[in-house]
Amino acid sequence: NNPEATADAFHDGWFRTGDIGSFDSEGFLTVTGRKKELIVTAGGKNVSPGPLEEMVRAGRIVAQCVLVGENRPFIPAMVSLDPEELVLWAKAQGLGPMSLAEAAANPQVIQEVQSYLDLANSTVSKAESIRKFVVLPVEFTEESGHLTSTLKLKRHDVLRDFAQRADELYQR
């Protein structure tokens, strides 16, 4: 019952949902992210973090992956580990038990996470690729304020709370 608001909600016959997507050669639409989550690098490259983050999260020992890079020269990632899978993975690697802080500095853990990033990077252009990363020594939880009650990542809160770590990724 508000024609003006209804008209504003549509563009070229499409309802503006805030989703970003593309059509394939057969005309099927694939949603790849949300406009509000779009990262625009200093070079003007638009990067939808969702697909890359999802590929990294598929790695066995990764719990969460958050890309950063708004108005920055490249895209880095902040990664948190899955404590339960870390125990199983470490045992299979012949490593003893380790805390998240120990794992975040462990060369074998870092190499494993790098392999997940390499796989994700193989699907995008160099400008969209993850150039650096840090393994955070913490678990994102609902109690820490980094996950919603449905266990979705609160990107804004993670970026706020780990801004210094993100800034460190741009230092040489």
GROMACS .gro file of C-alpha atoms in nm:
model
  172
    1ASN     CA    1   0.000   0.000   0.000
    2ASN     CA    2   0.294   0.232  -0.061
    3PRO     CA    3   0.356   0.267  -0.437
    4GLU     CA    4   0.664   0.491  -0.393
    5ALA     CA    5   0.838   0.248  -0.156
    6THR     CA    6   0.742  -0.043  -0.381
    7ALA     CA    7   0.892   0.133  -0.684
    8ASP     CA    8   1.214   0.201  -0.488
    9ALA     CA    9   1.239  -0.168  -0.397
   10PHE     CA   10   1.267  -0.271  -0.764
   11HIS     CA   11   1.530  -0.202  -1.031
   12ASP     CA   12   1.498  -0.315  -1.393
   13GLY     CA   13   1.215  -0.544  -1.287
   14TRP     CA   14   1.419  -0.711  -1.012
   15PHE     CA   15   1.344  -0.694  -0.641
   16ARG     CA   16   1.643  -0.545  -0.456
   17THR     CA   17   1.726  -0.804  -0.191
   18GLY     CA   18   2.086  -0.701  -0.133
   19ASP     CA   19   2.208  -1.032  -0.274
   20ILE     CA   20   2.485  -1.051  -0.535
   21GLY     CA   21   2.479  -1.321  -0.798
   22SER     CA   22   2.539  -1.419  -1.156
   23PHE     CA   23   2.366  -1.614  -1.430
   24ASP     CA   24   2.533  -1.918  -1.584
   25SER     CA   25   2.521  -2.014  -1.951
   26GLU     CA   26   2.191  -2.198  -1.897
   27GLY     CA   27   2.024  -1.899  -1.732
   28PHE     CA   28   2.041  -2.025  -1.374
   29LEU     CA   29   2.105  -1.766  -1.103
   30THR     CA   30   2.370  -1.837  -0.840
   31VAL     CA   31   2.376  -1.613  -0.534
   32THR     CA   32   2.738  -1.548  -0.436
   33GLY     CA   33   2.712  -1.298  -0.152
   34ARG     CA   34   2.553  -0.994   0.001
   35LYS     CA   35   2.608  -0.640  -0.123
   36LYS     CA   36   2.663  -0.513   0.232
   37GLU     CA   37   2.947  -0.764   0.274
   38LEU     CA   38   3.120  -0.668  -0.052
   39ILE     CA   39   3.485  -0.569  -0.002
   40VAL     CA   40   3.619  -0.296  -0.231
   41THR     CA   41   4.000  -0.293  -0.234
   42ALA     CA   42   4.214   0.020  -0.269
   43GLY     CA   43   4.255  -0.073  -0.637
   44GLY     CA   44   3.877  -0.071  -0.685
   45LYS     CA   45   3.835  -0.449  -0.710
   46ASN     CA   46   3.501  -0.574  -0.575
   47VAL     CA   47   3.543  -0.897  -0.382
   48SER     CA   48   3.252  -1.100  -0.249
   49PRO     CA   49   3.403  -1.270   0.056
   50GLY     CA   50   3.138  -1.541   0.099
   51PRO     CA   51   3.254  -1.796  -0.160
   52LEU     CA   52   3.621  -1.776  -0.061
   53GLU     CA   53   3.544  -1.790   0.310
   54GLU     CA   54   3.321  -2.092   0.253
   55MET     CA   55   3.595  -2.278   0.066
   56VAL     CA   56   3.847  -2.211   0.343
   57ARG     CA   57   3.593  -2.312   0.610
   58ALA     CA   58   3.559  -2.645   0.431
   59GLY     CA   59   3.914  -2.721   0.543
   60ARG     CA   60   3.921  -2.988   0.810
   61ILE     CA   61   4.070  -2.786   1.095
   62VAL     CA   62   3.912  -2.448   1.012
   63ALA     CA   63   3.611  -2.326   1.207
   64GLN     CA   64   3.577  -1.975   1.062
   65CYS     CA   65   3.739  -1.757   0.799
   66VAL     CA   66   3.692  -1.382   0.772
   67LEU     CA   67   3.829  -1.184   0.479
   68VAL     CA   68   3.930  -0.822   0.528
   69GLY     CA   69   4.062  -0.563   0.286
   70GLU     CA   70   3.816  -0.274   0.258
   71ASN     CA   71   4.012   0.014   0.097
   72ARG     CA   72   4.334  -0.186   0.136
   73PRO     CA   73   4.579  -0.303  -0.131
   74PHE     CA   74   4.500  -0.676  -0.105
   75ILE     CA   75   4.275  -0.932   0.062
   76PRO     CA   76   4.398  -1.109   0.376
   77ALA     CA   77   4.213  -1.357   0.597
   78MET     CA   78   4.172  -1.420   0.966
   79VAL     CA   79   4.114  -1.787   1.045
   80SER     CA   80   3.993  -1.958   1.362
   81LEU     CA   81   4.043  -2.327   1.422
   82ASP     CA   82   3.797  -2.601   1.511
   83PRO     CA   83   3.925  -2.732   1.848
   84GLU     CA   84   3.770  -3.078   1.811
   85GLU     CA   85   3.902  -3.137   1.459
   86LEU     CA   86   4.240  -2.991   1.559
   87VAL     CA   87   4.283  -3.266   1.820
   88LEU     CA   88   4.206  -3.540   1.565
   89TRP     CA   89   4.420  -3.381   1.293
   90ALA     CA   90   4.716  -3.326   1.529
   91LYS     CA   91   4.701  -3.690   1.642
   92ALA     CA   92   4.697  -3.808   1.279
   93GLN     CA   93   5.003  -3.589   1.213
   94GLY     CA   94   5.190  -3.738   1.508
   95LEU     CA   95   5.164  -3.415   1.704
   96GLY     CA   96   5.069  -3.399   2.067
   97PRO     CA   97   4.777  -3.207   2.207
   98MET     CA   98   4.804  -2.830   2.164
   99SER     CA   99   4.608  -2.527   2.271
  100LEU     CA  100   4.458  -2.293   2.014
  101ALA     CA  101   4.738  -2.046   2.092
  102GLU     CA  102   5.003  -2.314   2.032
  103ALA     CA  103   4.828  -2.426   1.715
  104ALA     CA  104   4.811  -2.068   1.583
  105ALA     CA  105   5.192  -2.057   1.587
  106ASN     CA  106   5.259  -2.416   1.480
  107PRO     CA  107   5.427  -2.438   1.135
  108GLN     CA  108   5.239  -2.758   1.041
  109VAL     CA  109   4.905  -2.601   1.129
  110ILE     CA  110   4.993  -2.289   0.931
  111GLN     CA  111   5.096  -2.503   0.633
  112GLU     CA  112   4.767  -2.695   0.653
  113VAL     CA  113   4.563  -2.374   0.658
  114GLN     CA  114   4.772  -2.240   0.368
  115SER     CA  115   4.672  -2.546   0.164
  116TYR     CA  116   4.304  -2.456   0.214
  117LEU     CA  117   4.372  -2.097   0.105
  118ASP     CA  118   4.564  -2.217  -0.200
  119LEU     CA  119   4.265  -2.427  -0.305
  120ALA     CA  120   4.027  -2.133  -0.259
  121ASN     CA  121   4.264  -1.898  -0.445
  122SER     CA  122   4.272  -2.133  -0.743
  123THR     CA  123   3.910  -2.037  -0.813
  124VAL     CA  124   3.958  -1.658  -0.834
  125SER     CA  125   4.174  -1.394  -1.002
  126LYS     CA  126   4.494  -1.271  -0.837
  127ALA     CA  127   4.323  -0.945  -0.738
  128GLU     CA  128   4.057  -1.143  -0.549
  129SER     CA  129   4.296  -1.394  -0.393
  130ILE     CA  130   4.390  -1.419  -0.027
  131ARG     CA  131   4.750  -1.299  -0.007
  132LYS     CA  132   4.817  -1.329   0.367
  133PHE     CA  133   4.646  -1.480   0.666
  134VAL     CA  134   4.667  -1.514   1.041
  135VAL     CA  135   4.545  -1.802   1.253
  136LEU     CA  136   4.375  -1.651   1.555
  137PRO     CA  137   4.442  -1.817   1.891
  138VAL     CA  138   4.073  -1.805   1.988
  139GLU     CA  139   3.748  -1.977   1.908
  140PHE     CA  140   3.456  -1.769   1.780
  141THR     CA  141   3.151  -1.849   1.991
  142GLU     CA  142   2.812  -1.707   2.072
  143GLU     CA  143   2.945  -1.625   2.421
  144SER     CA  144   3.240  -1.430   2.277
  145GLY     CA  145   2.992  -1.227   2.071
  146HIS     CA  146   3.131  -1.342   1.737
  147LEU     CA  147   2.851  -1.584   1.642
  148THR     CA  148   2.475  -1.544   1.639
  149SER     CA  149   2.245  -1.789   1.818
  150THR     CA  150   2.219  -1.973   1.483
  151LEU     CA  151   2.602  -1.989   1.470
  152LYS     CA  152   2.639  -1.737   1.188
  153LEU     CA  153   2.947  -1.520   1.197
  154LYS     CA  154   2.904  -1.160   1.314
  155ARG     CA  155   3.149  -1.013   1.062
  156HIS     CA  156   3.131  -0.657   1.198
  157ASP     CA  157   3.210  -0.770   1.552
  158VAL     CA  158   3.503  -0.986   1.441
  159LEU     CA  159   3.647  -0.702   1.233
  160ARG     CA  160   3.609  -0.462   1.526
  161ASP     CA  161   3.758  -0.695   1.787
  162PHE     CA  162   4.049  -0.809   1.570
  163ALA     CA  163   4.119  -0.482   1.385
  164GLN     CA  164   4.476  -0.469   1.517
  165ARG     CA  165   4.546  -0.823   1.393
  166ALA     CA  166   4.401  -0.727   1.053
  167ASP     CA  167   4.623  -0.416   1.041
  168GLU     CA  168   4.929  -0.631   1.120
  169LEU     CA  169   4.865  -0.830   0.800
  170TYR     CA  170   4.957  -0.521   0.598
  171GLN     CA  171   5.290  -0.468   0.771
  172ARG     CA  172   5.598  -0.615   0.609
   0.00000   0.00000   0.00000
